[in-house]
Amino acid sequence: MVGNPRRPLRVLIAKPGLDGHDRGAKVIVRALRDAGFEVIYTGIRQTPDMIAATALQEDVDAVGLSLLSGAHMTLFPQIVEGLRRRGLGSVLVFGGGIIPDEDVPRLQAAGVDRVFGPGTPLRSIAEYLKEKLASKTVAR
Amino acid sequence: MARLVLSGDTGALARSLSLIIDESGEADVLIRSFFPKSGSAQKIGICGPPGAGKSTLTGRLVALYRKAGLKVGVLAVDPSSPISGGAFLGDRLRIQDHATDSGVFIRSLATRGMVGGVSHTIFGAIHALEAWGCDRIVVETVGTGQDEVVIARVADTVVYVTTPTMGDEIQAMKAGVMEVADLFVVNKADLSGAHKAISDLKTALGLGREAGCGGWQTPVLGISALSGQGLPELLAGLDEHARHLRDSGEGRERLKRQYREEVSLYVSRRVYQDALSQMDSHLDELVDHKSDPPSVAARMLRGGAN
Ligand SMILES: Nc1nc2c(ncn2[C@@H]2O[C@H](COP(=O)(O)OP(=O)(O)OP(=O)(O)O)[C@@H](O)[C@H]2O)c(=O)[nH]1
Ligand SMILES: [Mg+2]
């Protein structure tokens, strides 16, 4: 069989934590879809286990975490750990929401590749993903 | 990897599904190892208009099947954007309660330009889920015109979901849908107008077909996927249909229909892909009148057949 020369990239956008606002997450979902990504969205109040299990079943290239409630310092590392436990250490993890600058280095040390602040232009998130995942668009 | 899938490994299933759906070179080998298990699950197609409650219902069915100790696979198909090629895959939102249940596997699929969301790859995905040990596989598809009919070529049992507020839609329902559905569900029966919708549907069905084909009476069930009302009856109907398929020989006919579809989609995809990959090299000849379209086409087909 002829291999697919290029497949769409798959991204899971997940909202861990207890805050009930997902407008921001949905805006990102739409922007990424319009930039050519297949975006899986699972709604609010996702536990780290649900997020990692979903990333596994959906075989995504990246997981984007959106959080407003301030629990990122515990939740983000737990999610990275959950992914690693499932053999998904190579899945790109990025985050966004309301995250103080001083927390960013520690999140990066924990395995979150990049943290986007509230004012980030949506296009730059799509560009970041395309650049980071460029090697994956070629068939597996 | 195929052996891992057959032993029930979830990670191996996830990777295999990607290889199959992305049409990677390893797909054929995987499917060959999975195929002995083909036909072991009841494949339930859930279709209907957008927002009818298909995903909510799928979540309910998963919960009920899990309670009965069955292993369940879900393939949730959503359209790819023809412009960007991207897709919003949101069905999972309503099935997410089962995300961490090791007896449930859910994969969201984008149509990627395939007619009706069905290509030979969805058959491959079903083979993988059956190899993993699923007893039931639910396939939810985008519900526009043509698609509702296409799902019948994939599923053993087709459930068409509508709602009381879609009364006009029932009136206008295409003959194709009426013939293809094995069970009709009027969802959101917690809203007013459900009784009228059910009786309208029953009337339409009565007019549409005499005494059913092969002795199956297509039921019309009122349910609320939100509250769970009517779900036990639907479950009984689904089991009954599985029994009917087994006892009447219709199940074997449907399997044949599925394999016919899978093989013909595979062949046409391959012939098409191989032939069209040579297209560009012939276009100059045509512009210069050194050849003509039928001759070019014949040459391309010969090239693609080996
Ligand atoms: N009142 C009522 N609302 C329902 C019921 N079932 C689903 N809904 C609601 O209908 C909306 C759509 O439900 P989904 O399950 O996403 O519908 P769907 O058919 O999967 O939608 P698409 O996949 O987008 O075509 C949601 O807001 C549900 O909560 C029901 O039985 N009663
Ligand atoms: Mg849905």
Short mmCIF file of C-alpha atoms and ligand atoms in Angstrom, two decimals:
data_model
loop_
_atom_site.label_atom_id
_atom_site.label_comp_id
_atom_site.label_asym_id
_atom_site.label_seq_id
_atom_site.Cartn_x
_atom_site.Cartn_y
_atom_site.Cartn_z
CA MET A 1 0.00 0.00 0.00
CA VAL A 2 1.16 3.50 -0.74
CA GLY A 3 1.78 5.34 2.53
CA ASN A 4 -0.01 8.55 3.31
CA PRO A 5 2.59 11.18 2.52
CA ARG A 6 1.17 13.58 5.06
CA ARG A 7 -1.31 13.07 7.85
CA PRO A 8 -3.00 15.76 9.93
CA LEU A 9 -1.49 16.34 13.36
CA ARG A 10 -3.67 15.36 16.31
CA VAL A 11 -3.90 17.50 19.42
CA LEU A 12 -5.83 16.93 22.63
CA ILE A 13 -7.02 20.09 24.35
CA ALA A 14 -7.89 19.32 27.95
CA LYS A 15 -9.09 21.28 30.94
CA PRO A 16 -7.88 19.82 34.20
CA GLY A 17 -8.95 21.25 37.53
CA LEU A 18 -12.20 22.51 38.84
CA ASP A 19 -12.82 25.79 37.06
CA GLY A 20 -15.87 25.67 34.87
CA HIS A 21 -14.94 28.16 32.16
CA ASP A 22 -13.93 26.69 28.87
CA ARG A 23 -14.40 29.60 26.52
CA GLY A 24 -10.66 30.07 26.22
CA ALA A 25 -10.10 26.39 25.55
CA LYS A 26 -12.78 26.38 22.86
CA VAL A 27 -11.22 29.36 21.13
CA ILE A 28 -7.95 27.44 20.93
CA VAL A 29 -9.74 24.35 19.67
CA ARG A 30 -11.30 26.33 16.86
CA ALA A 31 -8.07 28.11 15.95
CA LEU A 32 -6.16 24.84 15.75
CA ARG A 33 -8.87 23.19 13.67
CA ASP A 34 -8.72 26.11 11.27
CA ALA A 35 -4.96 25.71 11.13
CA GLY A 36 -5.41 22.10 9.93
CA PHE A 37 -5.15 20.12 13.17
CA GLU A 38 -7.45 17.33 14.24
CA VAL A 39 -8.42 18.57 17.69
CA ILE A 40 -9.96 16.40 20.37
CA TYR A 41 -11.77 18.27 23.06
CA THR A 42 -12.98 16.52 26.20
CA GLY A 43 -14.63 19.28 28.25
CA ILE A 44 -14.03 20.63 31.74
CA ARG A 45 -12.97 19.01 35.01
CA GLN A 46 -10.70 16.33 33.59
CA THR A 47 -8.52 14.42 36.04
CA PRO A 48 -4.85 13.83 35.16
CA ASP A 49 -5.69 10.15 34.66
CA MET A 50 -8.53 10.91 32.24
CA ILE A 51 -6.28 13.21 30.23
CA ALA A 52 -3.43 10.71 30.01
CA ALA A 53 -5.77 7.81 29.15
CA THR A 54 -7.42 9.92 26.45
CA ALA A 55 -4.06 10.92 24.98
CA LEU A 56 -3.21 7.23 24.75
CA GLN A 57 -6.46 6.11 23.12
CA GLU A 58 -6.48 9.02 20.68
CA ASP A 59 -2.75 8.64 19.95
CA VAL A 60 -2.23 12.40 19.86
CA ASP A 61 0.95 14.23 18.98
CA ALA A 62 0.45 16.94 21.58
CA VAL A 63 -1.60 17.71 24.67
CA GLY A 64 -2.60 21.29 25.44
CA LEU A 65 -3.65 22.03 29.00
CA SER A 66 -5.78 25.02 29.85
CA LEU A 67 -6.20 26.06 33.44
CA LEU A 68 -7.50 29.14 35.20
CA SER A 69 -7.89 27.86 38.73
CA GLY A 70 -4.27 28.05 39.87
CA ALA A 71 -3.70 24.34 40.47
CA HIS A 72 -1.24 24.04 37.58
CA MET A 73 1.77 23.37 39.81
CA THR A 74 0.30 20.10 41.01
CA LEU A 75 -1.85 19.10 38.03
CA PHE A 76 0.48 19.73 35.09
CA PRO A 77 3.32 17.57 36.47
CA GLN A 78 0.82 14.84 37.36
CA ILE A 79 -0.39 14.79 33.77
CA VAL A 80 3.16 14.64 32.38
CA GLU A 81 3.84 11.79 34.77
CA GLY A 82 0.64 9.99 33.69
CA LEU A 83 1.71 10.27 30.06
CA ARG A 84 5.19 8.91 30.81
CA ARG A 85 3.71 6.01 32.74
CA ARG A 86 1.74 5.08 29.63
CA GLY A 87 4.78 5.23 27.40
CA LEU A 88 3.81 8.62 25.99
CA GLY A 89 6.94 10.49 27.03
CA SER A 90 7.39 11.82 23.51
CA VAL A 91 3.99 13.51 23.40
CA LEU A 92 4.46 17.28 23.43
CA VAL A 93 2.82 18.97 26.42
CA PHE A 94 2.04 22.68 26.42
CA GLY A 95 -0.07 24.83 28.69
CA GLY A 96 -1.99 28.04 28.85
CA GLY A 97 -4.27 30.05 31.06
CA ILE A 98 -3.48 32.18 34.05
CA ILE A 99 0.00 31.09 35.06
CA PRO A 100 2.44 33.44 36.87
CA ASP A 101 5.80 33.93 35.14
CA GLU A 102 7.74 32.64 38.12
CA ASP A 103 6.03 29.22 37.85
CA VAL A 104 7.05 28.71 34.23
CA PRO A 105 10.62 27.42 34.76
CA ARG A 106 9.45 24.83 37.24
CA LEU A 107 6.70 23.66 34.90
CA GLN A 108 9.23 23.37 32.10
CA ALA A 109 11.52 21.38 34.35
CA ALA A 110 8.57 19.07 35.02
CA GLY A 111 8.15 18.40 31.31
CA VAL A 112 5.77 21.09 30.08
CA ASP A 113 7.45 22.26 26.90
CA ARG A 114 5.91 25.69 26.68
CA VAL A 115 3.49 27.90 28.60
CA PHE A 116 1.42 30.49 26.75
CA GLY A 117 0.17 33.58 28.54
CA PRO A 118 -3.37 34.93 28.17
CA GLY A 119 -2.44 37.45 25.46
CA THR A 120 -0.75 34.97 23.12
CA PRO A 121 -1.91 35.35 19.51
CA LEU A 122 -3.62 32.12 18.48
CA ARG A 123 -1.63 31.90 15.32
CA SER A 124 1.60 31.63 17.23
CA ILE A 125 0.31 28.55 19.10
CA ALA A 126 -0.46 26.84 15.80
CA GLU A 127 2.95 27.84 14.43
CA TYR A 128 4.71 26.59 17.53
CA LEU A 129 2.98 23.20 17.20
CA LYS A 130 3.70 22.89 13.50
CA GLU A 131 7.34 23.65 14.07
CA LYS A 132 7.72 21.33 17.05
CA LEU A 133 5.85 18.49 15.39
CA ALA A 134 7.20 18.94 11.87
CA SER A 135 8.96 15.58 11.87
CA LYS A 136 5.72 13.80 12.71
CA THR A 137 3.57 14.85 9.75
CA VAL A 138 5.41 12.43 7.55
CA ALA A 139 3.74 9.04 7.83
CA ARG A 140 4.60 7.05 10.92
CA MET B 1 2.46 -5.54 17.87
CA ALA B 2 -0.52 -7.49 16.48
CA ARG B 3 0.07 -10.12 19.16
CA LEU B 4 -0.06 -7.45 21.87
CA VAL B 5 -3.36 -6.17 20.54
CA LEU B 6 -4.77 -9.69 20.52
CA SER B 7 -3.72 -10.06 24.15
CA GLY B 8 -5.69 -6.93 25.03
CA ASP B 9 -2.91 -4.31 25.22
CA THR B 10 -4.43 -0.83 25.00
CA GLY B 11 -1.31 1.03 23.93
CA ALA B 12 -0.69 -1.41 21.08
CA LEU B 13 -4.30 -1.00 19.96
CA ALA B 14 -3.92 2.79 19.94
CA ARG B 15 -0.76 2.59 17.80
CA SER B 16 -2.28 -0.01 15.47
CA LEU B 17 -5.34 2.15 14.90
CA SER B 18 -3.13 5.05 13.88
CA LEU B 19 -1.12 2.91 11.48
CA ILE B 20 -4.33 1.68 9.89
CA ILE B 21 -6.05 5.06 9.73
CA ASP B 22 -2.96 6.82 8.39
CA GLU B 23 -2.66 4.10 5.73
CA SER B 24 0.87 3.31 6.77
CA GLY B 25 2.82 0.50 5.14
CA GLU B 26 2.31 -1.80 8.13
CA ALA B 27 -1.48 -1.62 8.01
CA ASP B 28 -2.01 -4.63 5.75
CA VAL B 29 0.11 -6.92 7.91
CA LEU B 30 -1.76 -5.86 11.03
CA ILE B 31 -5.16 -6.40 9.47
CA ARG B 32 -4.14 -9.85 8.29
CA SER B 33 -3.36 -10.82 11.88
CA PHE B 34 -6.53 -9.22 13.22
CA PHE B 35 -8.90 -10.67 10.68
CA PRO B 36 -9.51 -14.09 12.31
CA LYS B 37 -11.48 -12.21 14.98
CA SER B 38 -13.62 -10.37 12.44
CA GLY B 39 -17.35 -10.82 12.98
CA SER B 40 -17.03 -11.45 16.71
CA ALA B 41 -18.54 -8.13 17.89
CA GLN B 42 -21.94 -6.62 17.27
CA LYS B 43 -21.22 -3.41 15.37
CA ILE B 44 -23.83 -0.78 16.17
CA GLY B 45 -24.06 2.27 13.93
CA ILE B 46 -25.54 5.38 15.50
CA CYS B 47 -26.57 8.07 13.07
CA GLY B 48 -28.94 10.99 12.87
CA PRO B 49 -28.95 14.76 12.55
CA PRO B 50 -26.46 16.99 14.38
CA GLY B 51 -27.29 17.50 18.03
CA ALA B 52 -29.85 14.68 18.22
CA GLY B 53 -27.98 13.20 21.17
CA LYS B 54 -25.96 10.48 19.46
CA SER B 55 -22.90 10.90 21.68
CA THR B 56 -24.94 11.16 24.87
CA LEU B 57 -26.70 7.95 23.86
CA THR B 58 -23.40 6.29 23.03
CA GLY B 59 -22.19 7.13 26.55
CA ARG B 60 -25.31 5.50 28.00
CA LEU B 61 -24.88 2.37 25.91
CA VAL B 62 -21.25 2.08 26.97
CA ALA B 63 -22.30 2.29 30.63
CA LEU B 64 -24.96 -0.39 30.19
CA TYR B 65 -22.68 -2.74 28.30
CA ARG B 66 -19.98 -2.29 30.92
CA LYS B 67 -22.47 -3.17 33.62
CA ALA B 68 -23.12 -6.37 31.72
CA GLY B 69 -19.38 -7.07 31.75
CA LEU B 70 -18.87 -6.51 28.02
CA LYS B 71 -15.85 -4.89 26.41
CA VAL B 72 -16.78 -1.92 24.28
CA GLY B 73 -15.13 0.02 21.47
CA VAL B 74 -16.32 3.37 20.19
CA LEU B 75 -15.41 5.01 16.90
CA ALA B 76 -16.73 8.56 16.80
CA VAL B 77 -16.53 10.10 13.35
CA ASP B 78 -16.67 13.86 12.75
CA PRO B 79 -16.16 15.76 9.52
CA SER B 80 -12.83 17.23 8.48
CA SER B 81 -12.97 20.80 7.29
CA PRO B 82 -12.66 20.78 3.52
CA ILE B 83 -10.78 24.08 3.70
CA SER B 84 -8.18 23.54 6.42
CA GLY B 85 -8.18 19.74 6.58
CA GLY B 86 -8.51 20.10 10.35
CA ALA B 87 -11.36 18.77 12.45
CA PHE B 88 -13.08 19.41 15.74
CA LEU B 89 -13.57 16.02 17.36
CA GLY B 90 -15.99 16.68 20.19
CA ASP B 91 -18.01 13.50 20.62
CA ARG B 92 -15.76 12.29 23.40
CA LEU B 93 -16.99 15.06 25.63
CA ARG B 94 -20.15 13.05 26.33
CA ILE B 95 -18.48 9.66 26.71
CA GLN B 96 -15.61 10.87 28.87
CA ASP B 97 -16.94 9.19 32.05
CA HIS B 98 -15.45 6.01 30.62
CA ALA B 99 -12.05 7.44 29.75
CA THR B 100 -10.15 5.48 32.37
CA ASP B 101 -12.15 2.26 32.18
CA SER B 102 -9.81 -0.41 30.85
CA GLY B 103 -12.73 -2.25 29.22
CA VAL B 104 -13.59 0.70 26.98
CA PHE B 105 -11.63 2.10 24.06
CA ILE B 106 -12.73 5.30 22.36
CA ARG B 107 -11.15 6.73 19.22
CA SER B 108 -12.27 9.93 17.50
CA LEU B 109 -11.88 9.89 13.74
CA ALA B 110 -11.98 12.69 11.21
CA THR B 111 -13.49 11.93 7.82
CA ARG B 112 -10.37 13.21 6.00
CA GLY B 113 -12.31 13.77 2.80
CA MET B 114 -13.78 10.29 2.56
CA VAL B 115 -17.33 10.03 1.29
CA GLY B 116 -19.70 9.71 4.21
CA GLY B 117 -16.79 9.33 6.58
CA VAL B 118 -16.40 5.77 5.44
CA SER B 119 -13.24 4.53 3.82
CA HIS B 120 -11.56 1.16 3.94
CA THR B 121 -9.66 2.40 6.96
CA ILE B 122 -12.76 2.36 9.18
CA PHE B 123 -13.13 -1.35 8.44
CA GLY B 124 -9.52 -1.79 9.45
CA ALA B 125 -10.19 0.09 12.69
CA ILE B 126 -13.07 -2.28 13.42
CA HIS B 127 -10.83 -5.30 12.80
CA ALA B 128 -8.38 -3.89 15.34
CA LEU B 129 -11.08 -3.34 17.97
CA GLU B 130 -12.39 -6.87 17.47
CA ALA B 131 -8.88 -8.26 17.80
CA TRP B 132 -8.51 -6.34 21.07
CA GLY B 133 -11.57 -8.23 22.31
CA CYS B 134 -14.53 -5.89 21.95
CA ASP B 135 -17.95 -7.50 22.32
CA ARG B 136 -19.72 -4.37 21.08
CA ILE B 137 -18.48 -1.63 18.80
CA VAL B 138 -20.43 1.60 18.52
CA VAL B 139 -19.79 3.73 15.44
CA GLU B 140 -21.17 7.26 15.64
CA THR B 141 -21.23 9.15 12.36
CA VAL B 142 -22.04 12.63 11.17
CA GLY B 143 -25.65 12.64 10.21
CA THR B 144 -26.15 14.28 6.88
CA GLY B 145 -28.13 12.72 4.03
CA GLN B 146 -25.79 10.35 2.31
CA ASP B 147 -23.85 9.35 5.42
CA GLU B 148 -26.76 7.81 7.20
CA VAL B 149 -27.01 5.27 4.44
CA VAL B 150 -23.30 4.66 4.19
CA ILE B 151 -23.03 3.55 7.82
CA ALA B 152 -25.23 0.58 7.02
CA ARG B 153 -22.36 -0.85 5.02
CA VAL B 154 -20.20 -0.86 8.14
CA ALA B 155 -22.62 -1.79 10.91
CA ASP B 156 -24.63 -4.90 11.78
CA THR B 157 -27.32 -2.88 13.51
CA VAL B 158 -28.18 0.68 12.52
CA VAL B 159 -29.85 3.01 15.01
CA TYR B 160 -31.28 6.24 13.69
CA VAL B 161 -31.62 8.94 16.33
CA THR B 162 -34.04 11.81 15.95
CA THR B 163 -35.82 14.17 18.37
CA PRO B 164 -39.33 15.57 18.88
CA THR B 165 -38.22 18.97 17.61
CA MET B 166 -37.26 17.44 14.31
CA GLY B 167 -40.81 16.64 13.26
CA ASP B 168 -40.43 18.25 9.86
CA GLU B 169 -37.30 16.33 9.32
CA ILE B 170 -39.22 13.09 9.89
CA GLN B 171 -41.71 14.13 7.23
CA ALA B 172 -38.93 14.80 4.81
CA MET B 173 -36.87 11.78 5.74
CA LYS B 174 -35.34 10.21 2.73
CA ALA B 175 -36.42 6.76 1.75
CA GLY B 176 -32.84 5.57 2.09
CA VAL B 177 -32.79 6.23 5.81
CA MET B 178 -36.12 4.55 6.41
CA GLU B 179 -34.92 1.38 4.78
CA VAL B 180 -31.52 1.29 6.36
CA ALA B 181 -32.37 1.85 10.03
CA ASP B 182 -32.98 -1.26 12.14
CA LEU B 183 -34.15 0.72 15.15
CA PHE B 184 -35.53 4.22 15.34
CA VAL B 185 -34.99 6.26 18.45
CA VAL B 186 -36.83 9.44 19.32
CA ASN B 187 -34.40 10.93 21.81
CA LYS B 188 -35.09 13.81 24.20
CA ALA B 189 -38.45 12.25 25.05
CA ASP B 190 -38.24 14.41 28.17
CA LEU B 191 -39.19 17.30 25.87
CA SER B 192 -42.76 17.79 24.67
CA GLY B 193 -43.92 16.36 21.37
CA ALA B 194 -42.28 12.97 21.72
CA HIS B 195 -45.54 11.03 21.40
CA LYS B 196 -46.42 12.77 18.18
CA ALA B 197 -42.93 12.21 16.77
CA ILE B 198 -43.12 8.51 17.62
CA SER B 199 -46.50 8.02 16.02
CA ASP B 200 -45.47 10.05 12.95
CA LEU B 201 -42.48 7.82 12.54
CA LYS B 202 -44.51 4.66 12.99
CA THR B 203 -46.93 5.85 10.33
CA ALA B 204 -44.13 6.70 7.96
CA LEU B 205 -42.57 3.29 8.55
CA GLY B 206 -45.87 1.52 8.02
CA LEU B 207 -46.26 3.23 4.68
CA GLY B 208 -42.66 2.61 3.75
CA ARG B 209 -42.38 -1.09 3.99
CA GLU B 210 -44.67 -4.07 4.14
CA ALA B 211 -44.07 -6.36 7.11
CA GLY B 212 -40.35 -5.64 7.25
CA CYS B 213 -37.62 -7.47 5.42
CA GLY B 214 -36.74 -10.93 6.65
CA GLY B 215 -39.24 -10.74 9.49
CA TRP B 216 -37.66 -7.85 11.42
CA GLN B 217 -40.13 -5.28 12.68
CA THR B 218 -38.32 -1.96 12.98
CA PRO B 219 -39.17 -0.61 16.42
CA VAL B 220 -39.63 3.07 17.22
CA LEU B 221 -38.51 3.81 20.77
CA GLY B 222 -38.86 6.97 22.82
CA ILE B 223 -35.86 7.56 25.06
CA SER B 224 -34.08 10.25 27.00
CA ALA B 225 -30.36 9.80 26.76
CA LEU B 226 -30.06 12.53 29.36
CA SER B 227 -32.20 10.88 32.06
CA GLY B 228 -31.76 7.28 30.98
CA GLN B 229 -35.46 6.77 30.38
CA GLY B 230 -36.20 4.05 27.81
CA LEU B 231 -32.61 2.83 27.74
CA PRO B 232 -33.32 -0.73 28.97
CA GLU B 233 -35.87 -1.13 26.16
CA LEU B 234 -33.34 0.10 23.62
CA LEU B 235 -30.73 -2.30 24.95
CA ALA B 236 -33.23 -5.16 24.68
CA GLY B 237 -34.00 -4.08 21.11
CA LEU B 238 -30.32 -4.11 20.20
CA ASP B 239 -29.85 -7.60 21.67
CA GLU B 240 -32.98 -8.78 19.91
CA HIS B 241 -31.63 -7.52 16.61
CA ALA B 242 -28.36 -9.34 17.18
CA ARG B 243 -30.38 -12.52 17.77
CA HIS B 244 -32.42 -11.89 14.65
CA LEU B 245 -29.24 -11.49 12.60
CA ARG B 246 -27.89 -14.76 13.96
CA ASP B 247 -31.07 -16.79 13.56
CA SER B 248 -32.26 -15.53 10.20
CA GLY B 249 -29.05 -15.72 8.22
CA GLU B 250 -29.29 -11.97 7.67
CA GLY B 251 -26.16 -11.58 9.82
CA ARG B 252 -24.14 -13.55 7.30
CA GLU B 253 -25.55 -11.45 4.47
CA ARG B 254 -24.55 -8.28 6.27
CA LEU B 255 -21.05 -9.52 6.88
CA LYS B 256 -20.76 -10.26 3.18
CA ARG B 257 -22.00 -6.77 2.41
CA GLN B 258 -19.40 -5.31 4.77
CA TYR B 259 -16.55 -7.29 3.27
CA ARG B 260 -17.68 -6.39 -0.23
CA GLU B 261 -17.59 -2.73 0.74
CA GLU B 262 -14.23 -3.00 2.45
CA VAL B 263 -12.57 -4.78 -0.46
CA SER B 264 -14.07 -2.53 -3.09
CA LEU B 265 -13.09 0.61 -1.19
CA TYR B 266 -9.58 -0.77 -0.84
CA VAL B 267 -9.33 -1.60 -4.52
CA SER B 268 -10.72 1.69 -5.72
CA ARG B 269 -8.50 3.66 -3.38
CA ARG B 270 -5.44 1.83 -4.56
CA VAL B 271 -6.22 1.90 -8.25
CA TYR B 272 -7.18 5.52 -7.98
CA GLN B 273 -4.10 6.51 -6.01
CA ASP B 274 -1.69 4.61 -8.24
CA ALA B 275 -3.27 5.79 -11.46
CA LEU B 276 -3.66 9.41 -10.49
CA SER B 277 -0.09 9.66 -9.24
CA GLN B 278 0.95 9.47 -12.91
CA MET B 279 -1.56 12.06 -14.05
CA ASP B 280 0.69 15.13 -14.14
CA SER B 281 3.15 13.54 -16.51
CA HIS B 282 0.41 13.08 -19.10
CA LEU B 283 -1.17 16.50 -19.07
CA ASP B 284 1.33 18.08 -21.44
CA GLU B 285 0.67 15.34 -23.99
CA LEU B 286 -2.99 16.22 -23.88
CA VAL B 287 -2.46 19.95 -24.27
CA ASP B 288 -0.19 19.25 -27.25
CA HIS B 289 -2.72 16.80 -28.70
CA LYS B 290 -0.11 14.06 -28.72
CA SER B 291 -2.61 11.81 -27.04
CA ASP B 292 -6.25 11.85 -26.00
CA PRO B 293 -8.02 11.34 -22.65
CA PRO B 294 -9.22 7.75 -23.22
CA SER B 295 -5.74 6.63 -24.26
CA VAL B 296 -4.12 8.37 -21.30
CA ALA B 297 -6.67 6.85 -18.94
CA ALA B 298 -6.11 3.37 -20.36
CA ARG B 299 -2.36 3.74 -19.95
CA MET B 300 -2.74 4.99 -16.40
CA LEU B 301 -4.94 2.05 -15.47
CA ARG B 302 -2.48 -0.42 -16.91
CA GLY B 303 0.30 1.22 -14.94
CA GLY B 304 -1.72 1.16 -11.74
CA ALA B 305 -2.80 -2.44 -11.98
CA ASN B 306 0.49 -4.09 -11.24
N1 LIG C 1 -33.32 17.38 26.89
C1 LIG C 1 -32.48 16.49 26.43
N2 LIG C 1 -31.29 16.85 25.92
C2 LIG C 1 -30.46 15.91 25.46
C3 LIG C 1 -30.79 14.54 25.50
N3 LIG C 1 -29.75 13.84 24.94
C4 LIG C 1 -28.82 14.75 24.60
N4 LIG C 1 -29.23 16.00 24.91
C5 LIG C 1 -28.49 17.24 24.69
O1 LIG C 1 -28.39 17.51 23.32
C6 LIG C 1 -27.14 18.15 23.03
C7 LIG C 1 -26.40 17.40 21.94
O2 LIG C 1 -26.06 16.12 22.43
P1 LIG C 1 -24.95 15.21 21.74
O3 LIG C 1 -24.99 13.89 22.41
O4 LIG C 1 -23.66 15.93 21.66
O5 LIG C 1 -25.57 15.10 20.29
P2 LIG C 1 -24.90 14.49 18.97
O6 LIG C 1 -25.99 13.94 18.15
O7 LIG C 1 -23.81 13.56 19.34
O8 LIG C 1 -24.29 15.78 18.29
P3 LIG C 1 -23.23 15.85 17.10
O9 LIG C 1 -22.20 14.79 17.32
O10 LIG C 1 -22.68 17.23 17.22
O11 LIG C 1 -24.00 15.66 15.84
C8 LIG C 1 -26.38 18.21 24.34
O12 LIG C 1 -26.54 19.48 24.89
C9 LIG C 1 -27.06 17.16 25.16
O13 LIG C 1 -26.98 17.41 26.55
C10 LIG C 1 -32.05 14.16 26.06
O14 LIG C 1 -32.43 12.98 26.14
N5 LIG C 1 -32.86 15.18 26.49
MG MG C 2 -21.80 13.54 18.73
#
